[in-house]
Amino acid sequence: MKKLKWGMIGGGEGSQIGPAHRLGAQADGRFEFVAGALDHRADAGRAYATRLGIDPDRAYGDWREMLAGERNRADRVDLVTVATPNATHFEITKAFLEAGFNVLCEKPMTMTVEQGEDIVRVAKSAGKVCSVNYCYSAYPMVRQARAMVRAEELGKIRLVVTNFSHGHHGDATDADNPRVRWRYDPAMAGVSGQFADCGIHAMHMASFVCDDEVEKLSADFASTIPSRELEDDAMVNFRMTGGTVGRLWTSSVAIGRQHGFDIQVFGERGGLRWASEQPNQLVYTPVGGRTQIIEKGEAGLHEDAQRLSRVSIAHPEGFPLAVANIYCDLADVISGEVRDSLPSAADGVRSMGAVYAAVASAQQNGAWVDARPPMFRT
């Protein structure tokens, strides 16, 4: 199979997410890392790219230089990953889509709903793939959960409860640490702190597993450390278009919780639970039956879970391989296959719609607000 050519913007030396993308993109031999603008410091970015094996003429100083250098090459990149600070995602993603490149953007895809809708339209007009890295949806047992819901093994879904709560920003004496402070500063983070950072992962997961969309929500935000202008804890109730009731908690001050991302789905005929800290297992309880653990890699899983299980049963698969599964689906879609589990630009703008709806609701003491972006309201 011919390798697709891949380039990356951001994710440079010391980046938290950069290594996961580089491991994930190259894990299956579907992509070759050939171009990059990896750092806002031009010389540092070029030097790091060449150390990673990129030819010097494709080690760019910034994204504009990379766009100019790649757009007219006969061997230009097939996919560009945008892993830069949040406020730059829209401009870079739009520019590369308009130039005819496929794009994988880190979340949040944009800073506003209007920007998100613009990206959806540009991607459609260009006929290019624009995906958002909601990589938790690519764990094999999350795909198993979604397949079980789609196959109606749980019956009609009544309730979904999801959490993404950790305690790593719970130390008030560390609140002025620049690596922490920006997340609660509207000038850098936008209108929301913790919900826009982690809560949208949980809300996307609820929509993904339940195969449904959030229609309206009611939110309560709290800034438990007084110096923070944006929320560090949020509780969001929501309703989905199919009638499912949703509950979501997200926090960065839940000291003692590490990653803290899990989802529970309760239907007429059974319930499921998946947790990111035990990603190889899906806990399933049929109504009137015993609780059982479904293991990644075991026989009888749904096709999507089997396809994306990389190592044999009882051996753990981690976060970089979940990212790798996103790249597998991207490679398939770029090559003309259909993968309806790949997070799309539509998912990205729905997330931003939920952020702005949650902010509006919290400002109105939990009033119920339409969570759908205008382009998806009927």
Short mmCIF file of C-alpha atoms in Angstrom, two decimals:
data_model
loop_
_atom_site.label_atom_id
_atom_site.label_comp_id
_atom_site.label_asym_id
_atom_site.label_seq_id
_atom_site.Cartn_x
_atom_site.Cartn_y
_atom_site.Cartn_z
CA MET A 1 0.00 0.00 0.00
CA LYS A 2 1.37 3.40 -0.99
CA LYS A 3 2.03 5.65 1.98
CA LEU A 4 0.19 8.94 2.20
CA LYS A 5 2.29 12.02 2.87
CA TRP A 6 1.72 13.80 6.17
CA GLY A 7 2.70 17.16 7.59
CA MET A 8 2.26 18.72 11.01
CA ILE A 9 1.88 22.27 12.29
CA GLY A 10 2.69 22.74 15.97
CA GLY A 11 3.36 19.82 18.30
CA GLY A 12 7.03 20.69 18.61
CA GLU A 13 9.66 19.69 21.12
CA GLY A 14 8.16 19.51 24.61
CA SER A 15 4.59 19.48 23.32
CA GLN A 16 2.10 17.32 25.20
CA ILE A 17 0.16 16.18 22.13
CA GLY A 18 2.87 16.22 19.45
CA PRO A 19 4.41 12.81 20.25
CA ALA A 20 1.00 11.12 20.26
CA HIS A 21 0.33 12.42 16.75
CA ARG A 22 3.73 11.37 15.45
CA LEU A 23 3.39 7.90 16.96
CA GLY A 24 -0.21 7.57 15.84
CA ALA A 25 0.25 8.77 12.28
CA GLN A 26 3.13 6.40 11.62
CA ALA A 27 2.03 3.38 13.67
CA ASP A 28 0.53 1.44 10.75
CA GLY A 29 2.72 2.60 7.89
CA ARG A 30 -0.18 4.49 6.31
CA PHE A 31 1.50 7.92 6.52
CA GLU A 32 5.02 9.20 5.94
CA PHE A 33 6.09 12.28 7.94
CA VAL A 34 7.52 14.59 5.28
CA ALA A 35 6.82 18.20 6.28
CA GLY A 36 6.38 20.32 9.36
CA ALA A 37 6.23 23.77 10.91
CA LEU A 38 6.62 22.55 14.45
CA ASP A 39 7.33 25.61 16.59
CA HIS A 40 6.38 29.29 16.78
CA ARG A 41 10.13 29.93 16.94
CA ALA A 42 11.17 29.42 13.33
CA ASP A 43 14.74 28.25 13.92
CA ALA A 44 13.75 25.88 16.72
CA GLY A 45 10.98 24.41 14.59
CA ARG A 46 13.24 23.84 11.61
CA ALA A 47 15.96 22.28 13.76
CA TYR A 48 13.54 19.92 15.50
CA ALA A 49 11.92 18.88 12.21
CA THR A 50 15.27 17.94 10.70
CA ARG A 51 16.16 15.95 13.82
CA LEU A 52 12.94 14.02 13.27
CA GLY A 53 14.08 13.15 9.74
CA ILE A 54 12.31 15.77 7.65
CA ASP A 55 14.28 17.09 4.68
CA PRO A 56 15.56 20.63 5.37
CA ASP A 57 13.61 22.07 2.42
CA ARG A 58 10.36 20.89 4.04
CA ALA A 59 11.25 21.95 7.59
CA TYR A 60 9.32 25.21 7.66
CA GLY A 61 9.55 28.23 9.94
CA ASP A 62 5.79 28.79 10.23
CA TRP A 63 2.50 27.58 8.81
CA ARG A 64 2.32 30.23 6.10
CA GLU A 65 5.73 29.19 4.82
CA MET A 66 4.56 25.58 4.87
CA LEU A 67 1.38 26.41 2.94
CA ALA A 68 3.38 28.29 0.29
CA GLY A 69 5.98 25.52 0.09
CA GLU A 70 3.57 22.60 -0.15
CA ARG A 71 0.68 23.85 -2.26
CA ASN A 72 2.44 23.61 -5.66
CA ARG A 73 4.57 20.52 -5.03
CA ALA A 74 3.80 17.44 -7.10
CA ASP A 75 4.48 15.38 -3.98
CA ARG A 76 2.67 17.66 -1.54
CA VAL A 77 1.25 16.36 1.71
CA ASP A 78 -2.05 14.46 1.66
CA LEU A 79 -2.93 15.41 5.24
CA VAL A 80 -2.04 18.32 7.51
CA THR A 81 -2.41 18.06 11.30
CA VAL A 82 -3.02 21.32 13.17
CA ALA A 83 -1.75 21.06 16.75
CA THR A 84 -1.16 24.72 17.55
CA PRO A 85 -2.69 26.89 20.33
CA ASN A 86 -6.49 26.97 20.24
CA ALA A 87 -6.91 30.52 18.96
CA THR A 88 -4.96 29.71 15.76
CA HIS A 89 -6.91 26.61 14.71
CA PHE A 90 -9.51 28.39 12.59
CA GLU A 91 -7.14 30.48 10.47
CA ILE A 92 -4.75 27.62 9.75
CA THR A 93 -7.42 24.98 9.12
CA LYS A 94 -9.39 27.23 6.79
CA ALA A 95 -6.30 28.25 4.81
CA PHE A 96 -5.20 24.66 4.20
CA LEU A 97 -8.71 23.47 3.31
CA GLU A 98 -9.09 26.30 0.81
CA ALA A 99 -5.76 25.27 -0.72
CA GLY A 100 -7.07 21.74 -1.22
CA PHE A 101 -5.47 19.90 1.71
CA ASN A 102 -7.15 17.40 4.03
CA VAL A 103 -6.90 18.52 7.66
CA LEU A 104 -6.96 16.93 11.10
CA CYS A 105 -7.42 19.67 13.70
CA GLU A 106 -6.92 19.42 17.43
CA LYS A 107 -9.90 20.39 19.56
CA PRO A 108 -11.48 22.83 19.88
CA MET A 109 -11.71 23.20 16.11
CA THR A 110 -12.53 26.91 16.41
CA MET A 111 -13.09 29.58 19.07
CA THR A 112 -16.61 30.55 17.92
CA VAL A 113 -19.69 28.90 16.45
CA GLU A 114 -19.53 31.16 13.38
CA GLN A 115 -15.96 30.08 12.67
CA GLY A 116 -16.98 26.43 13.04
CA GLU A 117 -19.83 26.80 10.58
CA ASP A 118 -17.42 28.49 8.18
CA ILE A 119 -15.07 25.49 8.39
CA VAL A 120 -17.94 23.06 7.67
CA ARG A 121 -18.86 25.04 4.55
CA VAL A 122 -15.26 25.42 3.36
CA ALA A 123 -14.55 21.70 3.78
CA LYS A 124 -17.69 20.82 1.83
CA SER A 125 -16.90 23.32 -0.93
CA ALA A 126 -13.31 22.09 -1.21
CA GLY A 127 -14.36 18.44 -1.17
CA LYS A 128 -11.74 17.72 1.48
CA VAL A 129 -11.74 15.85 4.76
CA CYS A 130 -11.72 17.98 7.90
CA SER A 131 -11.56 15.89 11.05
CA VAL A 132 -11.27 16.82 14.73
CA ASN A 133 -9.09 14.81 17.08
CA TYR A 134 -11.73 13.42 19.43
CA CYS A 135 -9.45 10.44 19.76
CA TYR A 136 -11.14 8.87 22.80
CA SER A 137 -13.90 7.82 20.41
CA ALA A 138 -11.34 5.61 18.63
CA TYR A 139 -10.59 3.23 21.49
CA PRO A 140 -11.72 -0.25 20.41
CA MET A 141 -14.09 -0.71 23.34
CA VAL A 142 -15.71 2.66 22.72
CA ARG A 143 -16.36 1.50 19.16
CA GLN A 144 -17.77 -1.71 20.67
CA ALA A 145 -20.12 0.32 22.88
CA ARG A 146 -21.36 2.35 19.94
CA ALA A 147 -21.89 -0.77 17.85
CA MET A 148 -23.90 -2.38 20.67
CA VAL A 149 -26.10 0.72 20.92
CA ARG A 150 -26.58 0.79 17.15
CA ALA A 151 -27.46 -2.91 17.16
CA GLU A 152 -30.11 -2.14 19.83
CA GLU A 153 -28.54 -4.61 22.25
CA LEU A 154 -29.42 -2.18 25.06
CA GLY A 155 -32.83 -1.28 23.64
CA LYS A 156 -33.88 2.35 23.61
CA ILE A 157 -31.31 4.49 25.42
CA ARG A 158 -32.85 6.24 28.41
CA LEU A 159 -29.91 7.88 30.14
CA VAL A 160 -26.23 8.69 29.52
CA VAL A 161 -23.89 9.90 32.27
CA THR A 162 -20.40 11.10 31.40
CA ASN A 163 -17.54 12.65 33.37
CA PHE A 164 -14.20 14.21 32.54
CA SER A 165 -12.91 15.39 35.89
CA HIS A 166 -9.39 15.60 37.27
CA GLY A 167 -7.64 17.41 40.10
CA HIS A 168 -4.49 18.66 38.44
CA HIS A 169 -5.47 22.33 38.69
CA GLY A 170 -6.77 22.06 42.24
CA ASP A 171 -3.79 23.64 44.01
CA ALA A 172 -4.62 27.31 44.56
CA THR A 173 -0.95 28.08 45.21
CA ASP A 174 -0.19 26.97 41.63
CA ALA A 175 -2.96 29.05 40.06
CA ASP A 176 -0.48 31.58 38.64
CA ASN A 177 1.58 28.93 36.87
CA PRO A 178 1.54 30.06 33.19
CA ARG A 179 0.84 26.49 32.03
CA VAL A 180 -2.32 26.53 34.16
CA ARG A 181 -3.37 30.18 34.22
CA TRP A 182 -4.05 30.57 30.49
CA ARG A 183 -6.82 27.96 30.63
CA TYR A 184 -8.93 30.26 32.81
CA ASP A 185 -8.06 33.53 31.05
CA PRO A 186 -10.73 34.63 28.52
CA ALA A 187 -8.11 36.43 26.45
CA MET A 188 -6.41 33.09 25.73
CA ALA A 189 -9.02 30.38 26.35
CA GLY A 190 -12.15 32.09 25.07
CA VAL A 191 -15.55 32.08 26.76
CA SER A 192 -15.13 28.84 28.71
CA GLY A 193 -12.41 27.13 30.72
CA GLN A 194 -12.90 23.57 31.89
CA PHE A 195 -16.00 22.79 29.84
CA ALA A 196 -14.33 23.89 26.59
CA ASP A 197 -11.13 22.04 27.55
CA CYS A 198 -12.41 18.69 28.80
CA GLY A 199 -16.20 18.83 28.92
CA ILE A 200 -16.56 18.82 25.16
CA HIS A 201 -14.70 15.50 25.02
CA ALA A 202 -17.32 14.07 27.38
CA MET A 203 -20.21 15.57 25.43
CA HIS A 204 -18.82 14.32 22.11
CA MET A 205 -18.45 10.87 23.66
CA ALA A 206 -22.10 10.88 24.74
CA SER A 207 -23.21 11.81 21.21
CA PHE A 208 -20.83 9.30 19.65
CA VAL A 209 -21.75 6.27 21.74
CA CYS A 210 -25.48 7.03 21.78
CA ASP A 211 -25.40 7.83 18.03
CA ASP A 212 -27.46 10.94 18.72
CA GLU A 213 -27.01 14.70 19.04
CA VAL A 214 -27.44 17.08 21.96
CA GLU A 215 -30.46 19.31 21.39
CA LYS A 216 -30.64 21.48 24.52
CA LEU A 217 -28.80 21.86 27.81
CA SER A 218 -28.78 23.48 31.23
CA ALA A 219 -25.46 24.36 32.87
CA ASP A 220 -24.03 25.41 36.21
CA PHE A 221 -20.47 26.81 36.18
CA ALA A 222 -18.22 27.48 39.17
CA SER A 223 -14.83 29.12 39.59
CA THR A 224 -13.79 27.48 42.83
CA ILE A 225 -10.42 29.26 42.92
CA PRO A 226 -11.31 32.97 43.19
CA SER A 227 -8.52 34.23 40.93
CA ARG A 228 -10.00 32.36 37.96
CA GLU A 229 -12.27 34.28 35.66
CA LEU A 230 -13.44 31.16 33.81
CA GLU A 231 -14.96 28.06 35.34
CA ASP A 232 -12.91 25.18 36.73
CA ASP A 233 -15.97 23.03 37.46
CA ALA A 234 -19.20 22.53 35.52
CA MET A 235 -22.34 20.42 35.73
CA VAL A 236 -24.39 20.16 32.54
CA ASN A 237 -27.75 18.48 32.08
CA PHE A 238 -28.79 17.86 28.49
CA ARG A 239 -31.43 16.27 26.29
CA MET A 240 -30.73 14.51 23.02
CA THR A 241 -32.86 14.58 19.88
CA GLY A 242 -33.96 10.97 20.42
CA GLY A 243 -35.18 11.66 23.96
CA THR A 244 -32.14 10.42 25.89
CA VAL A 245 -31.48 12.23 29.19
CA GLY A 246 -27.87 13.31 29.70
CA ARG A 247 -25.78 14.24 32.75
CA LEU A 248 -22.22 15.58 32.48
CA TRP A 249 -19.71 16.64 35.12
CA THR A 250 -16.33 18.12 34.32
CA SER A 251 -13.80 19.54 36.76
CA SER A 252 -10.13 20.39 37.12
CA VAL A 253 -10.22 20.69 40.92
CA ALA A 254 -11.32 17.12 41.77
CA ILE A 255 -8.17 16.30 43.71
CA GLY A 256 -7.53 12.56 43.73
CA ARG A 257 -8.97 11.95 40.28
CA GLN A 258 -6.26 11.49 37.66
CA HIS A 259 -7.74 11.32 34.17
CA GLY A 260 -11.31 10.85 35.27
CA PHE A 261 -12.99 10.29 31.90
CA ASP A 262 -15.79 7.75 31.82
CA ILE A 263 -19.21 7.16 30.33
CA GLN A 264 -22.23 5.11 31.39
CA VAL A 265 -25.11 4.32 29.05
CA PHE A 266 -28.41 2.96 30.36
CA GLY A 267 -31.02 1.47 28.04
CA GLU A 268 -34.26 -0.47 28.36
CA ARG A 269 -32.47 -3.82 28.18
CA GLY A 270 -29.08 -3.16 29.71
CA GLY A 271 -26.27 -0.80 30.66
CA LEU A 272 -22.63 -0.15 29.68
CA ARG A 273 -19.70 1.56 31.34
CA TRP A 274 -16.31 2.51 29.86
CA ALA A 275 -13.49 4.37 31.62
CA SER A 276 -10.36 5.79 30.00
CA GLU A 277 -8.18 4.52 32.85
CA GLN A 278 -9.31 0.93 32.07
CA PRO A 279 -9.74 1.33 28.30
CA ASN A 280 -9.50 -2.35 27.41
CA GLN A 281 -12.70 -3.26 29.23
CA LEU A 282 -16.36 -2.53 28.66
CA VAL A 283 -18.63 -3.37 31.60
CA TYR A 284 -22.01 -4.69 30.41
CA THR A 285 -25.07 -5.56 32.44
CA PRO A 286 -28.14 -6.99 30.66
CA VAL A 287 -31.43 -6.35 32.41
CA GLY A 288 -32.05 -9.17 34.89
CA GLY A 289 -28.62 -10.63 34.20
CA ARG A 290 -25.14 -10.67 35.65
CA THR A 291 -22.60 -7.93 35.13
CA GLN A 292 -19.91 -9.04 32.70
CA ILE A 293 -16.66 -7.59 31.38
CA ILE A 294 -16.12 -7.49 27.63
CA GLU A 295 -12.38 -7.50 26.89
CA LYS A 296 -10.64 -5.87 23.98
CA GLY A 297 -9.35 -8.53 21.60
CA GLU A 298 -11.75 -11.28 22.61
CA ALA A 299 -13.88 -13.22 20.14
CA GLY A 300 -17.29 -12.01 19.06
CA LEU A 301 -16.72 -8.26 19.13
CA HIS A 302 -18.36 -5.99 16.60
CA GLU A 303 -16.34 -5.37 13.43
CA ASP A 304 -15.21 -1.84 14.28
CA ALA A 305 -13.84 -2.98 17.64
CA GLN A 306 -12.05 -5.96 16.06
CA ARG A 307 -10.58 -3.82 13.28
CA LEU A 308 -9.03 -1.32 15.67
CA SER A 309 -7.68 -3.75 18.28
CA ARG A 310 -3.92 -3.71 17.69
CA VAL A 311 -2.45 -6.15 20.20
CA SER A 312 -3.64 -9.46 21.58
CA ILE A 313 -6.04 -9.82 24.48
CA ALA A 314 -4.72 -8.92 27.96
CA HIS A 315 -2.08 -6.59 26.53
CA PRO A 316 -2.90 -2.91 27.09
CA GLU A 317 -3.50 -0.43 24.31
CA GLY A 318 -2.91 3.20 25.17
CA PHE A 319 -3.66 6.75 24.12
CA PRO A 320 -1.23 6.92 21.15
CA LEU A 321 -2.92 3.91 19.58
CA ALA A 322 -6.31 5.57 19.96
CA VAL A 323 -4.81 8.50 18.03
CA ALA A 324 -3.42 5.95 15.56
CA ASN A 325 -6.95 4.65 15.02
CA ILE A 326 -8.04 8.16 14.02
CA TYR A 327 -5.21 8.20 11.46
CA CYS A 328 -6.26 4.76 10.19
CA ASP A 329 -9.77 6.01 9.56
CA LEU A 330 -8.37 9.18 7.96
CA ALA A 331 -6.18 7.14 5.62
CA ASP A 332 -9.20 5.04 4.64
CA VAL A 333 -11.42 8.08 4.00
CA ILE A 334 -8.73 9.93 2.01
CA SER A 335 -8.36 6.73 -0.04
CA GLY A 336 -12.09 6.64 -0.77
CA GLU A 337 -13.50 4.31 1.88
CA VAL A 338 -16.46 5.19 4.11
CA ARG A 339 -15.78 5.47 7.86
CA ASP A 340 -18.73 7.10 9.58
CA SER A 341 -17.02 6.93 12.98
CA LEU A 342 -14.41 9.55 12.05
CA PRO A 343 -15.03 12.80 14.00
CA SER A 344 -15.84 15.53 11.51
CA ALA A 345 -15.97 19.30 11.22
CA ALA A 346 -19.68 18.99 12.01
CA ASP A 347 -18.71 17.44 15.35
CA GLY A 348 -16.33 20.32 15.91
CA VAL A 349 -18.97 23.00 15.38
CA ARG A 350 -21.52 21.08 17.47
CA SER A 351 -19.01 21.12 20.32
CA MET A 352 -18.55 24.87 20.02
CA GLY A 353 -22.33 25.31 19.90
CA ALA A 354 -22.55 23.40 23.17
CA VAL A 355 -19.82 25.57 24.73
CA TYR A 356 -21.61 28.81 23.93
CA ALA A 357 -24.96 27.35 24.99
CA ALA A 358 -23.50 26.21 28.31
CA VAL A 359 -21.98 29.65 28.94
CA ALA A 360 -25.33 31.32 28.18
CA SER A 361 -27.19 28.87 30.40
CA ALA A 362 -24.80 29.33 33.32
CA GLN A 363 -25.19 33.11 33.02
CA GLN A 364 -28.99 32.61 33.26
CA ASN A 365 -28.84 30.42 36.38
CA GLY A 366 -29.21 27.16 34.50
CA ALA A 367 -31.90 28.12 31.98
CA TRP A 368 -32.43 25.55 29.23
CA VAL A 369 -30.75 26.70 26.00
CA ASP A 370 -30.73 25.30 22.45
CA ALA A 371 -27.31 23.63 22.09
CA ARG A 372 -27.37 23.24 18.32
CA PRO A 373 -25.40 25.53 16.01
CA PRO A 374 -27.75 27.58 13.83
CA MET A 375 -26.81 25.60 10.71
CA PHE A 376 -28.16 22.40 12.32
CA ARG A 377 -31.44 23.76 13.67
CA THR A 378 -34.59 22.77 11.84
#
